[in-house]
PDB file of C-alpha atoms in Angstrom:
ATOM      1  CA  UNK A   1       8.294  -2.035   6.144  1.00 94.00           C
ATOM      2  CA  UNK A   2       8.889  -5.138   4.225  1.00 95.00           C
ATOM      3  CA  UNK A   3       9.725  -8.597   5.869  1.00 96.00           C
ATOM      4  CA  UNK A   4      10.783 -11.871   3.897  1.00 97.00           C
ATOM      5  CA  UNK A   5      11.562 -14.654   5.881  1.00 96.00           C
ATOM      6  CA  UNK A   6      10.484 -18.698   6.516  1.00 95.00           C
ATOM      7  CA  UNK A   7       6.302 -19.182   7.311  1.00 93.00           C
ATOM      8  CA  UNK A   8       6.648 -19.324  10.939  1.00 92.00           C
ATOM      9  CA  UNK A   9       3.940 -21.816  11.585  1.00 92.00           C
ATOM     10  CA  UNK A  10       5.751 -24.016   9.099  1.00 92.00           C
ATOM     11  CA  UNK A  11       8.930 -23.886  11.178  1.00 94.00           C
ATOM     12  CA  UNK A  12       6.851 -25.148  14.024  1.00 95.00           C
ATOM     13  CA  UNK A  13       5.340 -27.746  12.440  1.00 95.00           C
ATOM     14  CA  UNK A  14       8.217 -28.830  11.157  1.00 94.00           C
ATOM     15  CA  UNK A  15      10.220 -28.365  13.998  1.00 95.00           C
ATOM     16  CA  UNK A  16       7.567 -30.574  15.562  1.00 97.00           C
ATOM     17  CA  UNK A  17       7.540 -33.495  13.634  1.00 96.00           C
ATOM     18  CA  UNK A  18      11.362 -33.485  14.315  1.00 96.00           C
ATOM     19  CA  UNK A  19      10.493 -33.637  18.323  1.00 97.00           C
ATOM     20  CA  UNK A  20       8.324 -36.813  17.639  1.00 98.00           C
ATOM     21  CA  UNK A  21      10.842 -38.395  15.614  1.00 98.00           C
ATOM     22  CA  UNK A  22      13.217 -38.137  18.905  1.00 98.00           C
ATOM     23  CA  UNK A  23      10.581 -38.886  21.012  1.00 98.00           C
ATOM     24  CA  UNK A  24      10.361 -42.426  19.601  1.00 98.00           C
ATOM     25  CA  UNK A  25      13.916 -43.322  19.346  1.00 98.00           C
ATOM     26  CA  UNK A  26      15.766 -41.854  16.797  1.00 98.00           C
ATOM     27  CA  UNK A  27      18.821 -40.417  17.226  1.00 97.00           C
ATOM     28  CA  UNK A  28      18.763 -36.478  16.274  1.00 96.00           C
ATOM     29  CA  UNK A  29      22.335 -37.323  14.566  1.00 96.00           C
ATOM     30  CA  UNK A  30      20.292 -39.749  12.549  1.00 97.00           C
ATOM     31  CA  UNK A  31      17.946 -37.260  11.356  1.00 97.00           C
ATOM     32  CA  UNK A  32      18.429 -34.916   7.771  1.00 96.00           C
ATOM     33  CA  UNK A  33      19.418 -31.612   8.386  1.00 94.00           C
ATOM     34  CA  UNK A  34      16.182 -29.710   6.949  1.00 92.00           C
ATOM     35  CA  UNK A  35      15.809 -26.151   4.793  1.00 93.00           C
ATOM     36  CA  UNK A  36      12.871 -24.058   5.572  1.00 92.00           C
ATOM     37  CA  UNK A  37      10.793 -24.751   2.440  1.00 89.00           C
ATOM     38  CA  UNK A  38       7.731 -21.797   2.751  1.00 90.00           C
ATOM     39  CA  UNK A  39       8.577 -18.265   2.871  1.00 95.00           C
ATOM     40  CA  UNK A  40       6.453 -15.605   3.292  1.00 97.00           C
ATOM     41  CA  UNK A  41       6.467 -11.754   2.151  1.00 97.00           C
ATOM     42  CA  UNK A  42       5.024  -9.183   4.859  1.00 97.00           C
ATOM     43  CA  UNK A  43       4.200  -5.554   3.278  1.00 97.00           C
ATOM     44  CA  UNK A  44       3.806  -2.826   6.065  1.00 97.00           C
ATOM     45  CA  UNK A  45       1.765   0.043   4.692  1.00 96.00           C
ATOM     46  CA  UNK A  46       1.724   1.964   7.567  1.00 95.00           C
ATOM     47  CA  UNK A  47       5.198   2.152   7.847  1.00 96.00           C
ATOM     48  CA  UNK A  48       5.535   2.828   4.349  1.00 96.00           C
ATOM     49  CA  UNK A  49       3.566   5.664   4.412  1.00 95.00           C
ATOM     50  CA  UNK A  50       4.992   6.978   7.648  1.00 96.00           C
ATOM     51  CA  UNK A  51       7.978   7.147   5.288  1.00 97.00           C
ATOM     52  CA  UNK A  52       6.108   8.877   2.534  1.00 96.00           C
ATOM     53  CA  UNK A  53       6.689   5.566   0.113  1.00 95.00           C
ATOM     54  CA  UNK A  54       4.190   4.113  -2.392  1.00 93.00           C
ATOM     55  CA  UNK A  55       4.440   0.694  -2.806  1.00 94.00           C
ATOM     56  CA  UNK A  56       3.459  -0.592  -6.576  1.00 95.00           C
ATOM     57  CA  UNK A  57       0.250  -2.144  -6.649  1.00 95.00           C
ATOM     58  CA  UNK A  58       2.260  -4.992  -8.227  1.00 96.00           C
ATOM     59  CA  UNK A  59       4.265  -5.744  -5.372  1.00 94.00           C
ATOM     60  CA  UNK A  60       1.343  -5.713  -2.981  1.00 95.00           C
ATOM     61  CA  UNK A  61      -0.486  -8.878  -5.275  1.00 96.00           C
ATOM     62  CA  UNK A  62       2.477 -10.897  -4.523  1.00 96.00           C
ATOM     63  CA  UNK A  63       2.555 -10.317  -1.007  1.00 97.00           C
ATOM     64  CA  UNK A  64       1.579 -13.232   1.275  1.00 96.00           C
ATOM     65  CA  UNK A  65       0.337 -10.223   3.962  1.00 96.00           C
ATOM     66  CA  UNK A  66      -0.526  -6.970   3.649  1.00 97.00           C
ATOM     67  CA  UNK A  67      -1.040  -5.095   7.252  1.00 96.00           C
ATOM     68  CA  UNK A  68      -2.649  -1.692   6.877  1.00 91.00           C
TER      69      UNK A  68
END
């Protein structure tokens, strides 16, 4: 129905920049412990109407996603 969570792709990408850094030397104890910083909101509609919800048309502009 409704999902709000870290950008996945972001996590990735950030996950590896962190591999590189190890790659070339550094220590992973040397490296900053790092926060998700992009976060996404998923509406399902499908669901939601499976579950005879409306969701305000408010709340569907801020989504990131909207899956029919």
């Amino acid at each position: 129905l409704v999902s709000y969570g870290p950008n996945l792709a972001a996590i990735w990408r950030q996950s590896a920049i962190i591999v590189a850094k190890v790659l070339k030397g550094i220590k992973p104890a040397e490296l900053p412990v790092e926060q998700p910083t992009k976060f996404e909101l998923v509406m399902n509609l499908g669901t939601a109407k499976s579950l005879d919800l409306s969701i305000p048309p408010s709340v569907l502009l801020r989504a990131d996603e909207v899956i029919e």
